[in-house]
Coordinates of C-alpha atoms in Angstrom, one line a residue:
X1 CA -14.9 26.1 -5.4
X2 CA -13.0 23.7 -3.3
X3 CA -9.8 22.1 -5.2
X4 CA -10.5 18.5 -4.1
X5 CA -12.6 16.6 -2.3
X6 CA -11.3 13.7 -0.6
X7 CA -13.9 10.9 0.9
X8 CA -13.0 8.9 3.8
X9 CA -9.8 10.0 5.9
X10 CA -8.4 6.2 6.2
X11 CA -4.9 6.1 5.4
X12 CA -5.0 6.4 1.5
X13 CA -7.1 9.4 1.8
X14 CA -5.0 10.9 3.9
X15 CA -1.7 10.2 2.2
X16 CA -3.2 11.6 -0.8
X17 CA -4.2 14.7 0.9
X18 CA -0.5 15.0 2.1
X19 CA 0.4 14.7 -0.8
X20 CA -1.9 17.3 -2.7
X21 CA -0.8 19.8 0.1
X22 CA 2.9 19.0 -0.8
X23 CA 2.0 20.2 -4.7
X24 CA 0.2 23.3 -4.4
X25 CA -3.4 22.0 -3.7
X26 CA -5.2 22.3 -0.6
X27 CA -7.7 19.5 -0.4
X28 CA -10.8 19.0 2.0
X29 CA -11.2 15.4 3.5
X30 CA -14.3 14.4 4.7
X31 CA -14.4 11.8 7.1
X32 CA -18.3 10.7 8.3
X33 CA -17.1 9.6 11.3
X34 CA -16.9 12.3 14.0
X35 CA -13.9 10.3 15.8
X36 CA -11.3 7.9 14.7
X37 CA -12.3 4.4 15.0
X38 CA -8.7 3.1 16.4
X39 CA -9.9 -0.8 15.1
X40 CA -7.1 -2.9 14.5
X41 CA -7.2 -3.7 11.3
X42 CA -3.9 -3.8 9.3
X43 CA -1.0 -4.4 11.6
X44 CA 2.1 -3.4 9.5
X45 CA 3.3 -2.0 6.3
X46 CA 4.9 -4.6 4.2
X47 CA 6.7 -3.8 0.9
X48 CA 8.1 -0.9 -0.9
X49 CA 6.0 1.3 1.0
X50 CA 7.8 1.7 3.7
X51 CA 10.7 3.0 1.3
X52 CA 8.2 5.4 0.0
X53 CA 7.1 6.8 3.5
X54 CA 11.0 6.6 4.3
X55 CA 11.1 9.2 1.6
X56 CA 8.2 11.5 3.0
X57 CA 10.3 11.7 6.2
X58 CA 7.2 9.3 7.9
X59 CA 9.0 6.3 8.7
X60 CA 11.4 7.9 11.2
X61 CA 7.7 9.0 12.7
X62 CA 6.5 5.9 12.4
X63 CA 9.2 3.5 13.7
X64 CA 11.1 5.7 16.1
X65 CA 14.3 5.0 14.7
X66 CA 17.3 7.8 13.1
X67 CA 18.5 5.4 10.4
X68 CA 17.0 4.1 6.9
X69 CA 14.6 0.8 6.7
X70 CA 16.9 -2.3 5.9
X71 CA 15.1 -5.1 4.2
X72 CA 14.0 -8.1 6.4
X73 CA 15.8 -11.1 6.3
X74 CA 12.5 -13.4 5.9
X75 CA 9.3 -13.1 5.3
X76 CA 6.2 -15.7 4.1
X77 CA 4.3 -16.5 1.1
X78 CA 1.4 -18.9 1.0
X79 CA 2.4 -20.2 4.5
X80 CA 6.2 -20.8 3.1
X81 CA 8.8 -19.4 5.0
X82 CA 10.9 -17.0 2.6
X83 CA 15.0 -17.5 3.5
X84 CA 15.6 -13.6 1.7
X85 CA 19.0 -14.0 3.0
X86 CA 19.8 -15.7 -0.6
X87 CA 19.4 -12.7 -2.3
X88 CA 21.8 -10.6 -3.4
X89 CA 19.5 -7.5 -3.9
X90 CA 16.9 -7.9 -1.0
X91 CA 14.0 -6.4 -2.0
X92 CA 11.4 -6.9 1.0
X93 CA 10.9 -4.0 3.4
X94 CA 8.4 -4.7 6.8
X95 CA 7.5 -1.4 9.4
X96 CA 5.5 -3.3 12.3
X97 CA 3.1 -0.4 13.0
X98 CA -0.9 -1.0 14.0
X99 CA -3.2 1.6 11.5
X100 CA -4.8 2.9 14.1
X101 CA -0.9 5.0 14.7
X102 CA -0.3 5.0 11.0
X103 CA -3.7 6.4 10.4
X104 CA -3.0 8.9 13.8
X105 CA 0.7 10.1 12.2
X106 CA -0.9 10.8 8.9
X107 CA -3.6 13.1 10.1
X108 CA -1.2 15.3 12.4
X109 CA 1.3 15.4 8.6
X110 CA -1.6 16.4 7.0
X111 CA -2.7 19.3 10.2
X112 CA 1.1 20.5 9.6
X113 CA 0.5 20.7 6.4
X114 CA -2.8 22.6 6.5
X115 CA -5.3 19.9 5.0
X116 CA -8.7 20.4 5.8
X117 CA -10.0 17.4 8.0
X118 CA -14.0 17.6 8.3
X119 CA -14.9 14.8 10.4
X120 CA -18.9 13.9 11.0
X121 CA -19.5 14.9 7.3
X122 CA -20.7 11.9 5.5
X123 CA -21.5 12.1 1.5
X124 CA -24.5 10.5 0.0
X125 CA -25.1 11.9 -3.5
X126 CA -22.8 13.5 -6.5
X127 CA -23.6 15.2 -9.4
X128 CA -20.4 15.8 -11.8
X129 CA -20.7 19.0 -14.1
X130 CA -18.7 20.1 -16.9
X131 CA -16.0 22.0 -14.3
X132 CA -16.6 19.9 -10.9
X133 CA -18.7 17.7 -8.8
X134 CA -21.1 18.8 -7.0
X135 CA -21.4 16.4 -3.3
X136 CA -24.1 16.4 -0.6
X137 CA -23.8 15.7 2.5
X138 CA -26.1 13.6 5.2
X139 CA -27.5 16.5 6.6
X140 CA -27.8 18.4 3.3
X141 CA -24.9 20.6 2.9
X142 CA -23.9 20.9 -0.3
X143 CA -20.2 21.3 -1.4
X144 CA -19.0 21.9 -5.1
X145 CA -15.1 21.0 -6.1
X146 CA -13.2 20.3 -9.2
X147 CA -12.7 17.3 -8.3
X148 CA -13.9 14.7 -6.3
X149 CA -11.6 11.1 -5.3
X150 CA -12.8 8.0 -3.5
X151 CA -10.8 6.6 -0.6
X152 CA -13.9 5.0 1.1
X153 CA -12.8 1.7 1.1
X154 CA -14.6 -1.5 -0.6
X155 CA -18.3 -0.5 0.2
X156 CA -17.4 2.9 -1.4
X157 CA -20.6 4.9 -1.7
X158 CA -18.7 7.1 -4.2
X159 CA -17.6 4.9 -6.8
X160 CA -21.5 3.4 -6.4
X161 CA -22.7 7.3 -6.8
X162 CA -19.8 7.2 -9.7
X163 CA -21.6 4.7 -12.1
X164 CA -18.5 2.5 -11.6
X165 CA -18.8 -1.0 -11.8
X166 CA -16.9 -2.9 -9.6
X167 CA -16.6 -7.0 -11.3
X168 CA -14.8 -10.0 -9.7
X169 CA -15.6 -12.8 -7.5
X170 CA -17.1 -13.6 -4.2
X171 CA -16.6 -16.7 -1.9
X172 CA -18.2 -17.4 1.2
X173 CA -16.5 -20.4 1.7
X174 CA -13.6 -19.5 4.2
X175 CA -14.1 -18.2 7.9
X176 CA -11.3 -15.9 9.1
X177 CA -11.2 -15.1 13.1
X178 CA -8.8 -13.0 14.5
X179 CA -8.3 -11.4 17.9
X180 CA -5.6 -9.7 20.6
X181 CA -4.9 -12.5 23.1
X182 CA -3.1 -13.3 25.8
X183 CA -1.0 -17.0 26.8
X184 CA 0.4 -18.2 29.7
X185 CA 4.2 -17.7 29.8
X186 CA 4.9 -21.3 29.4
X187 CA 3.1 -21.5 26.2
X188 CA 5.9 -19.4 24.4
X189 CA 9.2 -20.5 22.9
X190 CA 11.9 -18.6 24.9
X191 CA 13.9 -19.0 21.7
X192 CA 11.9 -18.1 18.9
X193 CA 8.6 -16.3 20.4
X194 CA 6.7 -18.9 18.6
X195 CA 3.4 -20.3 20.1
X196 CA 4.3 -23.8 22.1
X197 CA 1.7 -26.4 21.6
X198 CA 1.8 -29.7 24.0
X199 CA 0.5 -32.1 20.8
X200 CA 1.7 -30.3 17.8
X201 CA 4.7 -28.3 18.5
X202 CA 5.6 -25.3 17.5
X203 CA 3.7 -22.3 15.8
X204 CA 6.1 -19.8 14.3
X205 CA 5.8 -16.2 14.9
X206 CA 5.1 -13.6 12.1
X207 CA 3.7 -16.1 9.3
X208 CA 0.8 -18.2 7.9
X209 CA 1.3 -21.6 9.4
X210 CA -0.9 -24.4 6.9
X211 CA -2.0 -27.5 8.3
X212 CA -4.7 -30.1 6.4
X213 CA -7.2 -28.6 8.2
X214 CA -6.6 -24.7 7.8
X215 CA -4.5 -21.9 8.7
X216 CA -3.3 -20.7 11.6
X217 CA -1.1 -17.7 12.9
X218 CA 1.0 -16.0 15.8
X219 CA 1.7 -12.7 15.8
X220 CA 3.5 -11.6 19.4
X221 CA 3.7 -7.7 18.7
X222 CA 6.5 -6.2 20.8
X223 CA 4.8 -3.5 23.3
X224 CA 1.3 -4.7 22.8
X225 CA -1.0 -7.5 22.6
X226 CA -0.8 -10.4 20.8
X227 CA -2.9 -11.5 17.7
X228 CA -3.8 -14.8 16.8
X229 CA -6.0 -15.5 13.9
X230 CA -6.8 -18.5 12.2
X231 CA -8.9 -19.4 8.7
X232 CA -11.1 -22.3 8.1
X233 CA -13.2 -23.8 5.2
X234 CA -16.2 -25.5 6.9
X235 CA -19.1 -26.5 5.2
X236 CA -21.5 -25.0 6.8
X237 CA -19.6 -20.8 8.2
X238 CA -21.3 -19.6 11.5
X239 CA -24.2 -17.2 11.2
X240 CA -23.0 -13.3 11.0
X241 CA -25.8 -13.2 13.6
X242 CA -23.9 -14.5 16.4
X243 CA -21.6 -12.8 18.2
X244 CA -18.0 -14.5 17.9
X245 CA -15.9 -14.8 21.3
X246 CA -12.6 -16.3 22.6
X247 CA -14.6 -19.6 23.1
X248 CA -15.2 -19.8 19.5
X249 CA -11.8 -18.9 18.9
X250 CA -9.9 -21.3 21.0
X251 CA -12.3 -24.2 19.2
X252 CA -10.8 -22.9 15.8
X253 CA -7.4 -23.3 17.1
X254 CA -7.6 -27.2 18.1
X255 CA -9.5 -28.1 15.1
X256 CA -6.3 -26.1 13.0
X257 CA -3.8 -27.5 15.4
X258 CA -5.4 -31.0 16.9
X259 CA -4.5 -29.7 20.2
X260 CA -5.8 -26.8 22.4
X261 CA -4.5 -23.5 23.1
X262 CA -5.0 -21.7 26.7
X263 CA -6.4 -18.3 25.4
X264 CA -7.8 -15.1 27.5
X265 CA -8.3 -11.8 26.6
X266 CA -5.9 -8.7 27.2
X267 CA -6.8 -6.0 29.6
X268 CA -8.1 -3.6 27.8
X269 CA -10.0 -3.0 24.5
X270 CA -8.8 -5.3 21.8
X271 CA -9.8 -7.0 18.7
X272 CA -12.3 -9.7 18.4
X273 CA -13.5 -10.5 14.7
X274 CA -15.1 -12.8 12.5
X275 CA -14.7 -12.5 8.3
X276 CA -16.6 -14.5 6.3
X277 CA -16.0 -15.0 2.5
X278 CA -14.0 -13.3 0.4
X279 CA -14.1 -10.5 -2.1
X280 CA -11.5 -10.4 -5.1
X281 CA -12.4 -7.0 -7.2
X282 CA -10.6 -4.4 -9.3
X283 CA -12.7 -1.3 -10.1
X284 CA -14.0 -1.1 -14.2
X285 CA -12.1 2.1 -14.1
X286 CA -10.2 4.1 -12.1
X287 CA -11.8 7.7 -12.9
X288 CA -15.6 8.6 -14.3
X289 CA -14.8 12.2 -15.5
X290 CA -14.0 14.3 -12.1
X291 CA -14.5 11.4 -9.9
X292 CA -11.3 9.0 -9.2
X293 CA -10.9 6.1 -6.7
X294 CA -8.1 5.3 -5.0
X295 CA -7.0 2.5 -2.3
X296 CA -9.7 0.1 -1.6
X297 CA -12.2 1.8 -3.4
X298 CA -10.0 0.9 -6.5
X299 CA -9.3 -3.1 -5.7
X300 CA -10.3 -5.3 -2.8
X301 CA -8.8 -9.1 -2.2
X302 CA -7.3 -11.7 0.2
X303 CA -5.5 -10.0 3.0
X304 CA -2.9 -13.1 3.1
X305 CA 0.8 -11.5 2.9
X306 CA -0.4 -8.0 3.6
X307 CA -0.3 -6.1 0.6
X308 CA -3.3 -3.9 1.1
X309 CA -1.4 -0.8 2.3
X310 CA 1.7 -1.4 0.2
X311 CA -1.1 -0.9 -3.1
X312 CA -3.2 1.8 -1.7
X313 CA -0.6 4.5 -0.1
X314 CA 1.3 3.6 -3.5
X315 CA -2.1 4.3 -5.2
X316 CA -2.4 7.9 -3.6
X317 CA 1.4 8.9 -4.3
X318 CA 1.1 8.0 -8.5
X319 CA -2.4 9.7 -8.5
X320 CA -1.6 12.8 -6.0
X321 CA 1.4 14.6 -8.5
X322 CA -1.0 14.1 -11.1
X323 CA -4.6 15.5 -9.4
X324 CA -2.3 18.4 -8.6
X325 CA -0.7 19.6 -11.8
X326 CA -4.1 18.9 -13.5
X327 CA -5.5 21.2 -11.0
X328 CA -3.0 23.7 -11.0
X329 CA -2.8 23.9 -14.8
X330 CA 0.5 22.5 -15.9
X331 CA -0.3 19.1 -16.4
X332 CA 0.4 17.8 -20.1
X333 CA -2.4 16.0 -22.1
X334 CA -3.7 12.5 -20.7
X335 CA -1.7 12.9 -17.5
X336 CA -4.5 12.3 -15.5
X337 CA -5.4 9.1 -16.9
X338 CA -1.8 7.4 -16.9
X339 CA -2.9 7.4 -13.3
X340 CA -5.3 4.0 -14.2
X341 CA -2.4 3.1 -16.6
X342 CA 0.3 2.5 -14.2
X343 CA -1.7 1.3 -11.4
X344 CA -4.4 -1.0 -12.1
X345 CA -2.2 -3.4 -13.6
X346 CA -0.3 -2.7 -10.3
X347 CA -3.8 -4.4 -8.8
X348 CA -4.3 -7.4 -11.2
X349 CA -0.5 -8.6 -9.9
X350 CA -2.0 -8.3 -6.3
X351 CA -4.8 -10.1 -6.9
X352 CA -2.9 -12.8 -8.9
X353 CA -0.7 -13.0 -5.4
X354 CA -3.2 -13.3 -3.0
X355 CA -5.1 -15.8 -5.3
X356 CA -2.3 -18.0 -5.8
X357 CA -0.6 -17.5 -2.3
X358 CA -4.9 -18.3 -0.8
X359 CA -4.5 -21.4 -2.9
X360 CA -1.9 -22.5 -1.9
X361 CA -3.0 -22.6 1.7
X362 CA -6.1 -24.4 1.4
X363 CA -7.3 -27.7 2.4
X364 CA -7.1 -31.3 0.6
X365 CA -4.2 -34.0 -0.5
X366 CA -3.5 -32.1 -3.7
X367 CA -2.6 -29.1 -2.1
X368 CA -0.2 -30.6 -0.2
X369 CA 0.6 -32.2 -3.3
X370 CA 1.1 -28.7 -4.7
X371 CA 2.9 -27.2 -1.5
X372 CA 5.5 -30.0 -1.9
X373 CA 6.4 -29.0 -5.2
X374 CA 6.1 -25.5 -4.3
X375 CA 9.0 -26.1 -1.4
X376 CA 11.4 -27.0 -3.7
X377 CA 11.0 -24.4 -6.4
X378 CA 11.7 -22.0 -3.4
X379 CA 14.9 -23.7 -2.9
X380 CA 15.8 -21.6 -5.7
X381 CA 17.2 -17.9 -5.6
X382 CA 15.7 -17.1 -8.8
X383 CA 12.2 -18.4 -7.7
X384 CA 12.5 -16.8 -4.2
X385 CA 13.9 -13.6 -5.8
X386 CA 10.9 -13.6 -8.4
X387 CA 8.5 -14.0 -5.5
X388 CA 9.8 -10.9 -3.0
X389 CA 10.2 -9.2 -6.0
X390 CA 6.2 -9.9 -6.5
X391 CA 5.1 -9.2 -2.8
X392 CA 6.7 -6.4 -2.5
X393 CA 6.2 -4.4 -5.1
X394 CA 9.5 -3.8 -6.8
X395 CA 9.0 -5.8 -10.2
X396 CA 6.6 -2.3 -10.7
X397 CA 7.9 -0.8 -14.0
X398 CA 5.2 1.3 -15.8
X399 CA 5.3 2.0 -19.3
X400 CA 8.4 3.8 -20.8
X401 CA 10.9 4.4 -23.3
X402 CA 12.0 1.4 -24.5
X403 CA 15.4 3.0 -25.5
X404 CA 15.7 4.0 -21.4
X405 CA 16.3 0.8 -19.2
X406 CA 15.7 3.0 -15.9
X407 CA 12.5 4.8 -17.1
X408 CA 9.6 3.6 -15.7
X409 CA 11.4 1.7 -12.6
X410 CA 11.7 3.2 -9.2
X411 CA 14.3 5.0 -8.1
X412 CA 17.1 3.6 -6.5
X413 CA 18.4 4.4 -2.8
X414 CA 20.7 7.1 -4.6
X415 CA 22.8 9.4 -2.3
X416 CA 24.2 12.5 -3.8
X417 CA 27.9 14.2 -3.1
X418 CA 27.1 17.7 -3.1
X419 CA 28.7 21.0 -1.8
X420 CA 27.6 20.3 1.4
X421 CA 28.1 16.7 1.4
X422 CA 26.5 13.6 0.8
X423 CA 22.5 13.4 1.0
X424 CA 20.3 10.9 0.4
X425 CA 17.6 10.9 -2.6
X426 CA 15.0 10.1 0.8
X427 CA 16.2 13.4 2.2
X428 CA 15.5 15.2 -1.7
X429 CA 12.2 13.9 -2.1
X430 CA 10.6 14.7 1.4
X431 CA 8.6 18.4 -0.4
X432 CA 7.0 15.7 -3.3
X433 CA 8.8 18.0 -6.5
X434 CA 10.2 16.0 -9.5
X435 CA 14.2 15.8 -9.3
X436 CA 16.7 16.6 -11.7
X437 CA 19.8 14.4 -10.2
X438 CA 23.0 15.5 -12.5
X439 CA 26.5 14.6 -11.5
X440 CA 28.0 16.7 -14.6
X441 CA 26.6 19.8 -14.1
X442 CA 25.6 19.4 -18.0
X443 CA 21.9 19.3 -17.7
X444 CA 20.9 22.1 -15.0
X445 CA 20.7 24.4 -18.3
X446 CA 18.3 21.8 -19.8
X447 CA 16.3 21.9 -17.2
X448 CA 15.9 25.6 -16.4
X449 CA 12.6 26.5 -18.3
X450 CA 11.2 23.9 -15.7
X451 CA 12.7 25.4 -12.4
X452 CA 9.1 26.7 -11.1
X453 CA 8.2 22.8 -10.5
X454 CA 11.3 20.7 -10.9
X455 CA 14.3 20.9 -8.5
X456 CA 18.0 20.5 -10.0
X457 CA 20.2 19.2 -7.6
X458 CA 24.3 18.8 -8.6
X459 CA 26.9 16.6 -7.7
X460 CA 28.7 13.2 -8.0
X461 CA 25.9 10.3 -7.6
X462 CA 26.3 6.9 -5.3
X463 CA 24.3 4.3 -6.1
X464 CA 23.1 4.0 -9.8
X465 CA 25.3 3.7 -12.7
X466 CA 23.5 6.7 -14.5
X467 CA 25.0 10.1 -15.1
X468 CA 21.7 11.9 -14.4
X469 CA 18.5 10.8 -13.4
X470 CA 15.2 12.7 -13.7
X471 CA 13.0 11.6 -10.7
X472 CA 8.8 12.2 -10.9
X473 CA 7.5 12.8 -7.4
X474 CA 6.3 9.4 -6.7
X475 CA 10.1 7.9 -7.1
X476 CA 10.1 6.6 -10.3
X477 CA 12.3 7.4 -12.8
X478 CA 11.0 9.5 -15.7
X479 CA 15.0 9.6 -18.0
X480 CA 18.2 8.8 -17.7
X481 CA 21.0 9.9 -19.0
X482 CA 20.5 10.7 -22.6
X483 CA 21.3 14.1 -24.6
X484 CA 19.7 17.7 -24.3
X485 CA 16.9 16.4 -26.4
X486 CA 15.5 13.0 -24.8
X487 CA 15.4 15.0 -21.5
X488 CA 13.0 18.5 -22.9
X489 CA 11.2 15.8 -24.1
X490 CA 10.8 13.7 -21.1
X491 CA 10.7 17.0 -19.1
X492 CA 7.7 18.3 -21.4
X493 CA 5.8 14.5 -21.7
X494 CA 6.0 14.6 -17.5
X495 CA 5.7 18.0 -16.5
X496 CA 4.3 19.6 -18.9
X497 CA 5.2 22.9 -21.3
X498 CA 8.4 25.2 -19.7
X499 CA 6.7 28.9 -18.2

């Protein structure tokens, strides 16, 4: 019997499949196409994701550079511009990497790490049994495994097969076009890399620009085509029968702008794409017995201020420790289920972002009415501070000890001065095994009936106020520093009973 089954090798699947490798568990992936897609579709990874892949070892993969991520000076929310620069703790991360390479890096992690990636194998039925599910397959293969998780995006057939009900809201009132462009040289700002338009001015690169009429931006990626997308609210959207082109496009554009854009296509394949509507869903539950979602299969919503990937991967690495010591027996009671626990109120903060940021970018007199206010509450550290703090993911603190301020919070960029000099925590947590982080040398005892599935690691610590620190594989914190007895029992509530 396979260990897990995981649907859909997008990049939650596969970051989950990484992940299971990393603990013990050697999942299958099937993937019902024979051949990745490479469709634009995300172009970046914005938030405290790119921390987390920092701390797999991917984001030197991904970004090409030796050194840590440093948070970005500025960023956007509802079509403000975001002056982090006011922050004194700058929480907002940004890795500018197309899926289609995110999706490429995590399938050759998860070859080095063994997974096994069956692509043309698409599922269309499920039957769960008292000790697995039992899948089959399009061309009637039947596989059996103990359990079964969904990473098939918004449409996913498994949590349909599941029994899972999947409530929110549905608008087909706003029409999204995007595409990979190319402008005359004249039409950029030297300067800035904004989009220079004879009658309006100019468009800023790298964020939602609202006007009365709708929503426009300019994204001039370095080393590869340009994007430009805009968003509507017409009262009668196109037909999904027609085929959208740059034509249609560049007409979005001067209705957006009141003035025209000189657009043509790249050489090259490239993106050409027409949404319309909008879904805003969070799954009834997370898990039905042996079946668990994960990613979009989970939660759906407005794309504005990219947050998709920043919830999903972030999804995979709570849920993938968990799978793993439920399947490999060590796992206390309920483990499995503090997956939906943590992270589904994770999603309802999303959706409450992309809800209020979508607002806030619409059409009308009152919105502007709105915006204004808006601009001045932004003036405000606090306010700005609240919101990266929002987008990005780091107001995430699950539920903990009361009595321990760092429990349930993530881990902070700790580095550790041991016998061999000073390391980085991102450097300690690239095999995915819980930490023990003890600057005294007074807990490694404590912690010894654990040893076969949590790593002790000794010496003075730079970057957190606490003595010790006991880290869960995802980066959060499980205890600080408390006496012999608050750490067996946050040891034993985590990781289950000492061998």
């Amino acid at each position: 019997m396979i260990d897990v089954i995981v649907v859909r090798a997008g990049p939650n699947g596969l970051m989950l499949a990484c992940e299971l490798a990393l603990a013990g568990v050697q999942p299958v992936v099937l993937e019902r196409y024979a051949a990745p897609g490479g469709e634009s579709r995300a172009n970046g990874l914005v938030g405290q994701v790119v921390r987390l892949l920092d701390r797999r070892g991917l984001y030197a993969r991904l970004s090409g550079e030796s050194t840590p991520p440093v948070p970005q000076p500025a960023f956007t929310f509802g079509a403000f511009p975001l002056d982090l620069t006011m922050l004194a703790e700058n929480p907002h991360y940004v890795l500018g990497v197309p899926q289609a390479q995110l999706e490429a890096e995590l399938a050759a992690r998860a070859a080095e790490l063994g997974v096994d990636l069956r692509r043309g194998h698409e599922v269309v039925d499920l039957h769960q049994r008292p000790d697995g599910v039992e899948v089959t397959l399009a061309d009637g293969t039947q596989l059996t495994s103990r359990f079964l998780v969904g990473a098939d995006g918004g449409r996913s057939v498994v949590r349909r097969l599941a029994g899972i009900d999947f409530p929110g809201v549905s608008t087909d009132r706003s029409v999204s076009r995007t595409a990979t462009v190319t402008v005359p040289a004249s039409s950029l700002d030297p300067e800035t890399g904004g989009l220079r338009v004879p009658g309006y001015g100019i468009v800023p690169p790298f964020q939602h620009t609202r006007t009365a009429r709708g929503l426009i931006a300019w994204a001039p990626f370095p080393g590869r085509p340009a994007i430009l997308s805009t968003t509507e609210w017409p009262d009668t959207p196109p037909s999904d029968e027609t085929i959208m082109d740059l034509t249609e496009l560049r007409a979005s554009v001067a209705r957006v702008l009141g003035a025209d854009v000189p657009l043509d296509a790249p050489d090259g394949p490239g993106l050409l794409r027409r949404l319309t509507g909008r879904n805003t869903r969070v799954a009834a539950r997370y898990r039905a017995g042996r079946v668990l979602l994960v990613g979009d299969a989970a939660h759906v919503h407005p794309a504005i201020g990219g947050p998709g990937l920043n919830l999903g991967l972030q999804d995979a690495v709570n849920l993938g420790w968990k799978l793993a010591a439920t399947v490999r027996g060590w796992a206390p009671q309920g483990l499995l289920d503090t997956y939906e626990a943590e992270r589904r109120p994770v999603a309802e903060r999303v959706v409450m972002s992309t809800l209020a940021q979508t607002g806030l970018t619409g059409p009308g007199d009152e919105i502007t009415g709105l915006r204004d206010l808006f601009a001045e509450l932004l003036r405000k550290p606090e306010v700005t501070g609240h919101i990266a703090a929002l987008m990005s993911g780091a107001d995430v603190h699950y539920p903990a000890d009361p009595a321990d301020p760092l429990a349930g919070r993530c881990a902070p960029d700790v580095v550790v001065h041991g016998d061999h000099g000073p390391i980085r925590l991102a450097e300690l947590t690239r095999a995915a095994r819980p930490l023990l982080l003890d600057s005294t040398g007074a807990y490694a005892e404590v912690a010894a009936p654990w040893r076969d599935r949590v790593d002790v690691v000794t010496g003075p610590l730079e970057g957190t106020s606490a003595t010790a620190l006991l880290v869960r594989p995802d980066c959060f914190i499980a205890w600080s520093a408390g006496d012999a007895d608050t750490l067996r029992a946050a040891l034993t509530h985590h990781f289950g009973l000492p061998r």
